[in-house]
CSV table of C-alpha atoms and ligand atoms in Angstrom, one decimal:
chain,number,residue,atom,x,y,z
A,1,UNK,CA,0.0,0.0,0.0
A,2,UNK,CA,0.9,3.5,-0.4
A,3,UNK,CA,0.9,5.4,3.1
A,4,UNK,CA,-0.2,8.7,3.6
A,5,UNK,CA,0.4,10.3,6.9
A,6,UNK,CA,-0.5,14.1,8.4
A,7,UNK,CA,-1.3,15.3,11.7
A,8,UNK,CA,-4.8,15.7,10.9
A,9,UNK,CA,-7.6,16.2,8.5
A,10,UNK,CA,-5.6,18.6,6.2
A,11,UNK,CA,-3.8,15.9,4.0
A,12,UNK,CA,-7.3,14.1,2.7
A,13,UNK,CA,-6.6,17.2,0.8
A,14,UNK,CA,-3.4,15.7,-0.5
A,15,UNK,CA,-4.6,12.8,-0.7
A,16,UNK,CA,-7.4,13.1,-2.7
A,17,UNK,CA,-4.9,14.4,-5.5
A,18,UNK,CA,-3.3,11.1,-5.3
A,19,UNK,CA,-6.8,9.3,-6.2
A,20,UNK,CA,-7.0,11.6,-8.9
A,21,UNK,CA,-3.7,11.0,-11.0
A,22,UNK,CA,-3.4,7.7,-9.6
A,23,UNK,CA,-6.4,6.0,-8.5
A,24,UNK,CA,-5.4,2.5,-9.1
A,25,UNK,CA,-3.1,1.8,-6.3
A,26,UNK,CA,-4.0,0.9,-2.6
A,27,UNK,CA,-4.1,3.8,0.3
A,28,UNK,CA,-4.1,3.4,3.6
A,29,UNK,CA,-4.1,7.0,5.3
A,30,UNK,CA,-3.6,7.9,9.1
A,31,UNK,CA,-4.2,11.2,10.5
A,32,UNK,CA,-3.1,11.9,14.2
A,33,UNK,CA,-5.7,13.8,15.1
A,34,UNK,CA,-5.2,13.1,19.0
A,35,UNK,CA,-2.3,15.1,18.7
A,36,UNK,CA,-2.4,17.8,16.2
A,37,UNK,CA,-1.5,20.2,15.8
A,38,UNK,CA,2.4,19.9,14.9
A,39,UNK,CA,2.8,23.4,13.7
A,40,UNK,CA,3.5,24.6,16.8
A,41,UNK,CA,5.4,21.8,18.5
A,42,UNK,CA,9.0,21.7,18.9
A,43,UNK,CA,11.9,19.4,16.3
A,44,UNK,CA,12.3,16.9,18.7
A,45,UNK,CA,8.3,15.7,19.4
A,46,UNK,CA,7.6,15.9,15.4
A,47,UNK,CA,10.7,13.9,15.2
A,48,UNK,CA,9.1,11.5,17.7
A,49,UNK,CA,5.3,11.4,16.5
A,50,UNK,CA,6.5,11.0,13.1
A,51,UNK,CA,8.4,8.1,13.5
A,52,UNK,CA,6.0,6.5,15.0
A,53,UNK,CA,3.7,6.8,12.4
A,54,UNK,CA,6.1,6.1,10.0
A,55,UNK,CA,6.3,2.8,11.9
A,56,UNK,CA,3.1,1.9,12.5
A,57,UNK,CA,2.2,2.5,8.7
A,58,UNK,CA,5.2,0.5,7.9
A,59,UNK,CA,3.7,-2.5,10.1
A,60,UNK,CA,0.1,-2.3,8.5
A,61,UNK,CA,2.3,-3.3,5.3
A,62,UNK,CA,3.0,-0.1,3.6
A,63,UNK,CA,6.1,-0.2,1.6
A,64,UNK,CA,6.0,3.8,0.5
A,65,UNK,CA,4.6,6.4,2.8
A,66,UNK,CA,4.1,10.0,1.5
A,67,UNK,CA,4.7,12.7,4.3
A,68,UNK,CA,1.7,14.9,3.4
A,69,UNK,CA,1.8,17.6,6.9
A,70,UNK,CA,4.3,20.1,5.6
A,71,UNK,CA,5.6,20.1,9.1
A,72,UNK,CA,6.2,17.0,9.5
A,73,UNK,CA,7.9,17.2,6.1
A,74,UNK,CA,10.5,20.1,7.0
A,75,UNK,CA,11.0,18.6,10.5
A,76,UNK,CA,11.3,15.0,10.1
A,77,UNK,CA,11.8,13.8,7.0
A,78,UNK,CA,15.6,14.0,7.0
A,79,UNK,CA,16.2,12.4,9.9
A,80,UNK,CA,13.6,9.5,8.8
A,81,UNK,CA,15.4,9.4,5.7
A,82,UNK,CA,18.6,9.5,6.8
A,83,UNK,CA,18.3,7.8,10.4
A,84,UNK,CA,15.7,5.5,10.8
A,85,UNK,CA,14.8,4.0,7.5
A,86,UNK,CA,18.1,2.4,7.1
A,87,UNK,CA,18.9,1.3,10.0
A,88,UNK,CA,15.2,-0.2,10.4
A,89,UNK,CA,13.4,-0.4,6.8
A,90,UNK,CA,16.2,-0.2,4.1
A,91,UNK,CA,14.1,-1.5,1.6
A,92,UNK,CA,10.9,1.4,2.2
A,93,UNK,CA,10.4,4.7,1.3
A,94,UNK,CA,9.3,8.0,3.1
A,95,UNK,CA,8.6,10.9,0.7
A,96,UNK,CA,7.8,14.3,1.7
A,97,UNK,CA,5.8,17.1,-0.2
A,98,UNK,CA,8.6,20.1,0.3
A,99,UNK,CA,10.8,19.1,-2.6
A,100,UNK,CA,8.1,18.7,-5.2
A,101,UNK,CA,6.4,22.0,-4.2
A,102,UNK,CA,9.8,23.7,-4.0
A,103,UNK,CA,10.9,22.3,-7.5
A,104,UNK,CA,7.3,23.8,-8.8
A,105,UNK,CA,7.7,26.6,-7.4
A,106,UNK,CA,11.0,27.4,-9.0
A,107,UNK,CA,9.6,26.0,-12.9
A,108,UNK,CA,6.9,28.5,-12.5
A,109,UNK,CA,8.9,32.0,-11.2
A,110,UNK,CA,10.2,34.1,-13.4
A,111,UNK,CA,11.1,37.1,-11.5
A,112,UNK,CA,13.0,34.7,-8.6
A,113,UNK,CA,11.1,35.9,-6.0
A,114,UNK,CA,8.6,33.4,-4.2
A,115,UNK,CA,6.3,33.8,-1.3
A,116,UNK,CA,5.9,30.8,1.3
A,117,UNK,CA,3.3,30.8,4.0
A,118,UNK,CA,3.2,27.7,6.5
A,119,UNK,CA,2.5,26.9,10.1
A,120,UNK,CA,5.0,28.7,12.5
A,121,UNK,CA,7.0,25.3,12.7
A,122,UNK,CA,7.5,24.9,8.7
A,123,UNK,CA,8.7,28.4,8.9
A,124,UNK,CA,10.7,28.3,11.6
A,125,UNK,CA,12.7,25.1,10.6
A,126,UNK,CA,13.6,27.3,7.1
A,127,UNK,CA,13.1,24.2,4.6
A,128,UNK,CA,11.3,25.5,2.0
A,129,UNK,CA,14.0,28.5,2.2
A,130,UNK,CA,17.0,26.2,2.2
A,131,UNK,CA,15.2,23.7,-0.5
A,132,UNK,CA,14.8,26.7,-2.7
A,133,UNK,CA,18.2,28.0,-2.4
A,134,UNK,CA,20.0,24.5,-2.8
A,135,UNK,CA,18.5,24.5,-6.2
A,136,UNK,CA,19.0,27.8,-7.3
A,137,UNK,CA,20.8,30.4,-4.9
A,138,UNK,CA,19.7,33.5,-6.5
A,139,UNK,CA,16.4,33.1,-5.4
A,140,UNK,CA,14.6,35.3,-3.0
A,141,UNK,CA,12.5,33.6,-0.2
A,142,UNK,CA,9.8,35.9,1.8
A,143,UNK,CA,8.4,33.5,4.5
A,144,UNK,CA,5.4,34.2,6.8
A,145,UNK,CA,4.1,32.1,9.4
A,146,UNK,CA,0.2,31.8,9.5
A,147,UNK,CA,-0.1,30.2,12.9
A,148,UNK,CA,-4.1,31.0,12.9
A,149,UNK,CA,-5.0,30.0,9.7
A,150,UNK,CA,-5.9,26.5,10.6
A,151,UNK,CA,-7.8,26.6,13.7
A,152,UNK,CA,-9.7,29.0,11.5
A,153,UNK,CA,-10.0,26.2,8.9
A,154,UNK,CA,-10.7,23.4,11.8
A,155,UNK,CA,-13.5,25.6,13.2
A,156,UNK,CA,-15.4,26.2,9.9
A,157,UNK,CA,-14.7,29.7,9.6
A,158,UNK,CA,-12.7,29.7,6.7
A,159,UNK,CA,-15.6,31.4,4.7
A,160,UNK,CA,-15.9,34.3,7.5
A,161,UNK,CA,-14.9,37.8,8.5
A,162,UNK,CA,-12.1,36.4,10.6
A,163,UNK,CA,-10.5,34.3,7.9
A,164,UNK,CA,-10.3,37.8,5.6
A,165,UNK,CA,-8.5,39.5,8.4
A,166,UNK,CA,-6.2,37.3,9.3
A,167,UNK,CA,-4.7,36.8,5.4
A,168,UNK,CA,-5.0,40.3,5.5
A,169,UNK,CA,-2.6,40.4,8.3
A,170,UNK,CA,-0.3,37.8,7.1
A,171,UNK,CA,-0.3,38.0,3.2
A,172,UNK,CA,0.3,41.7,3.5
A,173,UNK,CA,4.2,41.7,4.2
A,174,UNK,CA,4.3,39.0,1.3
A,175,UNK,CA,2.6,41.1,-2.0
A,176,UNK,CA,4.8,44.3,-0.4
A,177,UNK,CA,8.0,42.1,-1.7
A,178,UNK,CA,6.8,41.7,-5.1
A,179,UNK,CA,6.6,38.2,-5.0
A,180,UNK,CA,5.4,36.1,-8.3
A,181,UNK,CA,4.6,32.8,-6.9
A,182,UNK,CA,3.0,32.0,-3.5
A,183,UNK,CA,3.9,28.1,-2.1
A,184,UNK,CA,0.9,27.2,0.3
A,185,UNK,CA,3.7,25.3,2.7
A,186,UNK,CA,0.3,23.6,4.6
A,187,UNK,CA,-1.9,20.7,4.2
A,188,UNK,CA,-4.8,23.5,5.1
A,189,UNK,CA,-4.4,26.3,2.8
A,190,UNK,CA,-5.3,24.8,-0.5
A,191,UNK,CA,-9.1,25.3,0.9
A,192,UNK,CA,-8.6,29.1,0.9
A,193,UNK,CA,-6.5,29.2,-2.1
A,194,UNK,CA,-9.6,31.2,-4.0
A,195,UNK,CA,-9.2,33.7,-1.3
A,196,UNK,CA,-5.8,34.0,-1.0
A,197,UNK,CA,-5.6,34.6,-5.0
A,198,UNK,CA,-8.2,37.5,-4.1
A,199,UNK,CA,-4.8,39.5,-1.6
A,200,UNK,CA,-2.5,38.6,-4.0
A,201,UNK,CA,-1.7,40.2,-7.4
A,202,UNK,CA,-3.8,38.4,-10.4
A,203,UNK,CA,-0.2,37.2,-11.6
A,204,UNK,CA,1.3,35.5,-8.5
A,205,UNK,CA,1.1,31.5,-9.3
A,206,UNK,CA,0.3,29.9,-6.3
A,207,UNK,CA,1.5,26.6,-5.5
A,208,UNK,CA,-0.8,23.6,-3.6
A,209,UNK,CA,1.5,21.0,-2.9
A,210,UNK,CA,-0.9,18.4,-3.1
A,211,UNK,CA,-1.4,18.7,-6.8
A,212,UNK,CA,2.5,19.2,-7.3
A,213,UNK,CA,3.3,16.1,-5.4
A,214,UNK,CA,0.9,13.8,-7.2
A,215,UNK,CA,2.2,14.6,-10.4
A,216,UNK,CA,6.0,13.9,-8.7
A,217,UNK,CA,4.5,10.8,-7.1
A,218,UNK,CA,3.7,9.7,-11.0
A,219,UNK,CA,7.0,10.4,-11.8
A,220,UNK,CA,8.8,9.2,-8.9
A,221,UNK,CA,6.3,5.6,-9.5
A,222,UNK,CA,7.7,5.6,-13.0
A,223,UNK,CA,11.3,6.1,-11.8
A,224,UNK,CA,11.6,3.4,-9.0
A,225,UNK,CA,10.2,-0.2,-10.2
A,226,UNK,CA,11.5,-1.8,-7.3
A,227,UNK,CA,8.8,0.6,-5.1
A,228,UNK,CA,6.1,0.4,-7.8
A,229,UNK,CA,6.2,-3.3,-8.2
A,230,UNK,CA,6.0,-3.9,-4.3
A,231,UNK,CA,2.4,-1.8,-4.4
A,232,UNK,CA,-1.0,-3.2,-4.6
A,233,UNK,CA,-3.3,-2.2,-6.8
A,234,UNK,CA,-6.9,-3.0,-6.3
A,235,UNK,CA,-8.2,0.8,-5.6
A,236,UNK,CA,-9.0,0.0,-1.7
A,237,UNK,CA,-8.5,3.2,0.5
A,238,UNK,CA,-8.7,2.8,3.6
A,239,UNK,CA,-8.3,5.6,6.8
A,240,UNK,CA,-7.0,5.4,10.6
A,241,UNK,CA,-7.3,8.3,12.8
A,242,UNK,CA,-6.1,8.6,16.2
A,243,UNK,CA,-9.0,10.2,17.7
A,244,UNK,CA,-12.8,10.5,16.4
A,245,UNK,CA,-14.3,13.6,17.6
A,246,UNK,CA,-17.8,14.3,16.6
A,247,UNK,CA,-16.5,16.9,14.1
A,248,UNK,CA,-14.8,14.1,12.4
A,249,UNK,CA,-16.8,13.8,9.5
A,250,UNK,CA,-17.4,17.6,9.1
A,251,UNK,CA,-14.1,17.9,8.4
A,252,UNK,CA,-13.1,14.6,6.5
A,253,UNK,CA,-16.0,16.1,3.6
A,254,UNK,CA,-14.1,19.7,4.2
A,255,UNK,CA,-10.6,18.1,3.2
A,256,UNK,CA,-11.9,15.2,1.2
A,257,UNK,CA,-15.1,16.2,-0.6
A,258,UNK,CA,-17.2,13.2,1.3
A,259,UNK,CA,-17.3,11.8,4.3
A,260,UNK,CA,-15.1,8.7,5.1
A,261,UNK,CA,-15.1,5.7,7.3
A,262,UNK,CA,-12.4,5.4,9.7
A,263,UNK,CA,-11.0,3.2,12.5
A,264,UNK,CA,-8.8,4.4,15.8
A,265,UNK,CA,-5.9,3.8,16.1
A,266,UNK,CA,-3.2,3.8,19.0
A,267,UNK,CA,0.7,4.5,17.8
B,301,LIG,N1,-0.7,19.3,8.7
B,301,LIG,C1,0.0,20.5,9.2
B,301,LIG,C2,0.9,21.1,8.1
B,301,LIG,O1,0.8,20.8,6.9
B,301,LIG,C3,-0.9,21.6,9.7
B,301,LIG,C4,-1.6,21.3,11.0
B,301,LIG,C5,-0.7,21.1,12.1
B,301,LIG,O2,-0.2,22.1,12.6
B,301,LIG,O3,-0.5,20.0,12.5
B,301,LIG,O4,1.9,21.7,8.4
């Protein structure tokens, strides 16, 4: 099975591009819901929380796990990838959504200078920034962190007053630098993306990771036989959560476009 992992709700919005561009393979998605959010927690407990989603994914018989929280993606993945998957699952793969959005990012600017909102942790941890930079070091980054744009998201307000002020607030400091392209460095913000275009100029080219990385994941499929072989392919998707609260399914359609079925889990 492919394995998607986030903290939440926010990467059914991920996944749901996968079933799009690939809706032949198996999914088995968990969402940690008992212990979002990650944005604001430090290196060291994303580090931790990840793993051991990583590893419970890994023992339900996943062989390829996409990180789909951006946070967990600039925090963790190196050290999964790097650490843990060799000394523990050298034959697996963890995949993250930062790379692909970066190298989108940098096909589609042409004046160099790129915008990147994300929680205060994806900001904080500068990977977008350094991604961006490895690949071409003329490139001007102009981060902001949007710490309350997903409780706004997660309590349904995302259509409301409070949703214009805040990317207002935030998307401000960002259209001052001139920026042409806009990365949406969070599961969340692809469900305010029509509003975000509205504070941004009509040219900036704003980039939803989840698209990006299901056209990557194509790729990557295509590239990597010995992963793509090991994967079933009987369209099942199934979902784990690590806490059902009764705004489960509200959110689930919010992210996913329907509601889903989903079992608890314990990692
Ligand atoms: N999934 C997280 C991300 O993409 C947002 C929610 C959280 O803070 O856990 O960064």
């Amino acid at each position: 099975m492919i394995g998607v992992f986030d903290s939440g709700f926010g990467g059914l919005a991920v996944l749901r591009e996968f079933f799009r561009v690939l809706p032949e393979y198996d999914y088995l998605y968990l969402g940690d819901n008992a212990r979002i959010p990650y944005g604001t927690r430090s290196d060291t407990v994303v580090v931790q929380f990840t793993r051991q989603a990583v590893e419970y994914l890994f023992q339900q018989g996943c062989v390829l796990i996409i990180l789909a929280c951006h946070t967990a993606s600039a925090k963790a993945l190196r050290a999964i990838q790097q650490q843990y998957l060799p000394r523990h699952y050298p034959a697996n793969r963890v995949l993250g959504v930062v790379i692909p959005t970066v190298e989108a990012a940098l096909a589609r600017s042409a004046s160099g200078r790129i915008g990147v909102i994300g929680t205060e942790g994806t900001v904080a941890s500068n990977s977008f920034k350094i991604e961006l930079r490895k690949l071409d070091p003329r490139i001007q980054v102009f981060q902001q962190a949007c710490p309350l744009l997903v409780p706004i998201i997660e309590s349904g307000e995302q259509e409301g007053e409070v949703a214009d002020l805040m990317l207002r607030k935030y998307l401000t400091p960002l259209t001052t630098q001139d920026i042409d392209t806009l990365i949406l460095g969070c599961t969340h913000y692809s469900i305010l993306k029509p509003k975000i275009q509205t504070y941004v100029a009509p040219q900036v080219q704003i980039i939803c990771s989840g698209e990006v990385t299901a056209m990557k994941l194509v790729d990557y499929l295509r590239r990597h036989p010995e992963i793509e072989s090991r994967l079933s392919r009987q369209g099942r998707r199934s979902y784990l959560t690590t806490d059902l609260t009764p705004r489960f399914q509200d959110l689930a359609s919010l992210f996913m476009g329907q509601a889903i079925e989903a079992e608890v889990v314990q990692l």
